[in-house]
Short mmCIF file of C-alpha atoms in Angstrom, two decimals:
data_model
loop_
_atom_site.label_atom_id
_atom_site.label_comp_id
_atom_site.label_asym_id
_atom_site.label_seq_id
_atom_site.Cartn_x
_atom_site.Cartn_y
_atom_site.Cartn_z
CA UNK A 1 76.34 71.19 145.28
CA UNK A 2 76.78 74.95 145.53
CA UNK A 3 73.13 75.25 146.53
CA UNK A 4 73.63 72.75 149.34
CA UNK A 5 76.71 74.57 150.61
CA UNK A 6 74.91 77.91 150.46
CA UNK A 7 71.88 76.58 152.31
CA UNK A 8 74.11 75.01 154.94
CA UNK A 9 75.91 78.30 155.55
CA UNK A 10 72.61 80.15 155.78
CA UNK A 11 71.23 77.59 158.25
CA UNK A 12 74.36 77.83 160.37
CA UNK A 13 73.96 81.60 160.57
CA UNK A 14 70.31 81.32 161.55
CA UNK A 15 70.84 78.69 164.25
CA UNK A 16 74.56 78.28 164.89
CA UNK A 17 74.08 76.35 168.12
CA UNK A 18 71.72 73.76 166.67
CA UNK A 19 73.76 73.43 163.48
CA UNK A 20 76.97 72.96 165.43
CA UNK A 21 75.31 70.44 167.71
CA UNK A 22 74.01 68.46 164.74
CA UNK A 23 77.42 68.43 163.08
CA UNK A 24 79.09 67.39 166.33
CA UNK A 25 76.64 64.52 166.82
CA UNK A 26 77.14 63.21 163.29
CA UNK A 27 80.90 63.53 163.67
CA UNK A 28 80.79 61.68 166.98
CA UNK A 29 78.74 58.87 165.46
CA UNK A 30 81.14 58.45 162.55
CA UNK A 31 84.13 58.63 164.90
CA UNK A 32 82.74 55.88 167.14
CA UNK A 33 81.98 53.62 164.18
CA UNK A 34 85.41 54.24 162.67
CA UNK A 35 87.16 53.62 166.00
CA UNK A 36 85.33 50.35 166.46
CA UNK A 37 86.16 49.28 162.91
CA UNK A 38 89.85 49.99 163.51
CA UNK A 39 89.83 48.04 166.78
CA UNK A 40 88.05 45.09 165.15
CA UNK A 41 90.57 45.07 162.30
CA UNK A 42 93.53 45.07 164.70
CA UNK A 43 92.03 42.21 166.70
CA UNK A 44 91.51 40.18 163.52
CA UNK A 45 95.10 40.78 162.37
CA UNK A 46 96.41 39.77 165.81
CA UNK A 47 94.36 36.56 165.80
CA UNK A 48 95.59 35.70 162.30
CA UNK A 49 99.16 36.21 163.49
CA UNK A 50 98.58 33.78 166.35
CA UNK A 51 96.99 31.24 164.00
CA UNK A 52 100.10 31.26 161.83
CA UNK A 53 102.01 29.83 164.79
CA UNK A 54 99.81 26.73 164.90
CA UNK A 55 101.95 23.83 163.71
CA UNK A 56 102.55 20.16 164.42
CA UNK A 57 106.04 19.07 165.46
CA UNK A 58 107.07 15.42 165.08
CA UNK A 59 110.21 14.61 167.08
CA UNK A 60 112.27 11.85 165.47
CA UNK A 61 114.17 8.95 166.96
CA UNK A 62 117.94 9.22 166.96
CA UNK A 63 118.22 6.14 164.74
CA UNK A 64 115.95 7.57 162.03
CA UNK A 65 117.68 7.39 158.66
CA UNK A 66 117.86 10.17 156.10
CA UNK A 67 115.72 8.13 153.70
CA UNK A 68 113.02 7.60 156.32
CA UNK A 69 112.95 11.30 157.15
CA UNK A 70 112.71 12.25 153.48
CA UNK A 71 109.88 9.76 152.90
CA UNK A 72 107.95 11.07 155.91
CA UNK A 73 108.42 14.69 154.87
CA UNK A 74 107.23 13.92 151.35
CA UNK A 75 104.19 11.94 152.50
CA UNK A 76 103.12 14.55 155.03
CA UNK A 77 103.65 17.38 152.54
CA UNK A 78 101.17 15.74 150.17
CA UNK A 79 98.33 15.98 152.69
CA UNK A 80 95.70 18.57 151.65
CA UNK A 81 95.79 20.40 154.99
CA UNK A 82 99.59 20.70 155.07
CA UNK A 83 101.28 23.82 153.72
CA UNK A 84 104.90 22.77 154.21
CA UNK A 85 107.10 20.38 156.15
CA UNK A 86 110.47 21.61 157.39
CA UNK A 87 113.15 19.16 158.46
CA UNK A 88 115.10 20.36 161.51
CA UNK A 89 118.28 18.41 162.16
CA UNK A 90 119.81 17.87 165.59
CA UNK A 91 122.49 20.49 164.93
CA UNK A 92 119.90 23.02 163.75
CA UNK A 93 117.83 22.36 166.86
CA UNK A 94 120.89 23.05 169.02
CA UNK A 95 121.61 26.28 167.14
CA UNK A 96 118.03 27.41 167.74
CA UNK A 97 118.40 26.65 171.43
CA UNK A 98 121.52 28.85 171.55
CA UNK A 99 119.72 31.76 169.87
CA UNK A 100 116.35 31.43 171.61
CA UNK A 101 117.65 30.50 175.07
CA UNK A 102 120.79 32.58 175.57
CA UNK A 103 120.51 32.22 179.35
CA UNK A 104 121.30 28.50 178.95
CA UNK A 105 124.17 28.98 176.50
CA UNK A 106 126.81 27.98 179.06
CA UNK A 107 124.95 24.79 179.95
CA UNK A 108 124.45 23.91 176.29
CA UNK A 109 128.10 24.53 175.47
CA UNK A 110 129.21 22.15 178.24
CA UNK A 111 127.22 19.26 176.77
CA UNK A 112 129.36 16.57 175.18
CA UNK A 113 126.42 15.06 173.29
CA UNK A 114 123.61 16.96 171.61
CA UNK A 115 120.45 15.88 173.51
CA UNK A 116 118.01 17.61 171.17
CA UNK A 117 116.22 15.41 168.63
CA UNK A 118 115.70 16.07 164.96
CA UNK A 119 112.15 16.97 164.06
CA UNK A 120 109.64 17.65 161.32
CA UNK A 121 107.80 20.97 161.63
CA UNK A 122 104.46 20.61 159.87
CA UNK A 123 102.83 23.91 158.90
CA UNK A 124 99.10 23.93 158.20
CA UNK A 125 97.34 25.77 155.42
CA UNK A 126 95.16 28.81 156.19
CA UNK A 127 91.67 27.60 157.00
CA UNK A 128 93.03 24.32 158.39
CA UNK A 129 94.74 25.72 161.48
CA UNK A 130 92.23 24.23 163.87
CA UNK A 131 92.54 21.90 166.83
CA UNK A 132 90.73 19.14 164.93
CA UNK A 133 93.03 19.35 161.91
CA UNK A 134 96.17 19.56 164.05
CA UNK A 135 95.05 16.52 166.03
CA UNK A 136 94.41 14.55 162.83
CA UNK A 137 97.80 15.46 161.36
CA UNK A 138 99.48 14.60 164.66
CA UNK A 139 97.88 11.15 164.63
CA UNK A 140 99.03 10.52 161.07
CA UNK A 141 102.57 11.66 161.84
CA UNK A 142 102.68 9.46 164.94
CA UNK A 143 102.08 6.33 162.84
CA UNK A 144 105.61 6.42 161.42
CA UNK A 145 108.09 4.19 163.31
CA UNK A 146 110.79 6.85 163.15
CA UNK A 147 108.63 9.31 165.10
CA UNK A 148 109.16 9.26 168.84
CA UNK A 149 106.71 11.97 169.90
CA UNK A 150 104.30 14.44 168.30
CA UNK A 151 103.29 17.76 169.83
CA UNK A 152 101.21 20.69 168.72
CA UNK A 153 100.23 22.40 171.96
CA UNK A 154 96.71 21.03 172.08
CA UNK A 155 95.57 23.08 175.07
CA UNK A 156 97.00 26.27 173.58
CA UNK A 157 95.33 25.64 170.21
CA UNK A 158 91.95 24.93 171.83
CA UNK A 159 92.20 28.11 173.90
CA UNK A 160 93.21 30.09 170.81
CA UNK A 161 90.17 29.08 168.80
CA UNK A 162 87.87 29.47 171.80
CA UNK A 163 89.20 33.01 172.11
CA UNK A 164 88.66 33.54 168.39
CA UNK A 165 85.03 32.43 168.58
CA UNK A 166 84.47 34.70 171.56
CA UNK A 167 86.06 37.54 169.63
CA UNK A 168 83.77 37.00 166.64
CA UNK A 169 80.66 36.97 168.84
CA UNK A 170 81.81 40.02 170.80
CA UNK A 171 82.69 41.92 167.64
CA UNK A 172 79.32 41.13 166.08
CA UNK A 173 77.37 42.20 169.16
CA UNK A 174 79.36 45.38 169.72
CA UNK A 175 79.32 46.22 166.02
CA UNK A 176 75.54 45.93 165.93
CA UNK A 177 75.22 48.02 169.08
CA UNK A 178 77.51 50.75 167.74
CA UNK A 179 75.65 50.78 164.42
CA UNK A 180 72.32 51.22 166.22
CA UNK A 181 73.73 53.99 168.40
CA UNK A 182 75.21 55.73 165.36
CA UNK A 183 71.88 55.51 163.54
CA UNK A 184 70.08 56.99 166.55
CA UNK A 185 72.61 59.81 166.84
CA UNK A 186 72.39 60.66 163.14
CA UNK A 187 68.58 60.47 163.27
CA UNK A 188 68.56 62.85 166.21
CA UNK A 189 70.88 65.21 164.34
CA UNK A 190 68.53 65.19 161.36
CA UNK A 191 65.56 65.97 163.60
CA UNK A 192 67.50 68.85 165.15
CA UNK A 193 68.30 70.19 161.68
CA UNK A 194 64.62 69.97 160.72
CA UNK A 195 63.63 71.74 163.92
CA UNK A 196 66.11 74.51 163.18
CA UNK A 197 64.37 75.16 159.85
CA UNK A 198 60.85 74.60 161.09
CA UNK A 199 59.67 78.11 160.24
CA UNK A 200 61.09 77.90 156.73
CA UNK A 201 59.43 74.52 156.20
CA UNK A 202 56.04 75.90 157.29
CA UNK A 203 56.34 78.80 154.87
CA UNK A 204 57.25 76.45 152.02
CA UNK A 205 54.25 74.26 152.85
CA UNK A 206 51.97 77.30 152.72
CA UNK A 207 53.11 78.08 149.19
CA UNK A 208 52.47 74.53 148.01
CA UNK A 209 55.57 72.53 148.88
CA UNK A 210 55.06 68.86 149.73
CA UNK A 211 56.80 66.59 152.25
#
């Protein structure tokens, strides 16, 4: 290690410009690769955050009984692709509307009857948050008589996974391109370093050194 450091210092004194250029090129290559890796990681985390919002919501009829709701929640929870099923009552739905839509608080407070339905929020397991799985779960939930409507934002989910596939392809292509560029830059830096010590290499070859 000390020999390597000593030789590096000697080489930098002999050809400071070439040595500095080589170091700068290697540093630039590593910086570009690291920057791309950080960007790719942030994109992946963002896409995973969006996927967590994929869920199926089954809106219930006003005459649905507590027993029916409990049976539906239990049956849907047992499905392999389902992570959890949350029961949202009419009063809880109204409270959410107050907190999430404060601009309509006056209108909501003037209502004599709560118009919002109770619902079952069906969360999907990681790896099953796809448009196909959401559509299948929505069909199963819609078979229950107490369910009035099922929604999961089909268009939004399809666009999300289309964007994800595009992101994977783009990341792969750009990652390969950056890796090739980094390899070329480092290879050029090595050739510059060899050129800087060309005279020393020739002398060593004359005394019997091999490549």
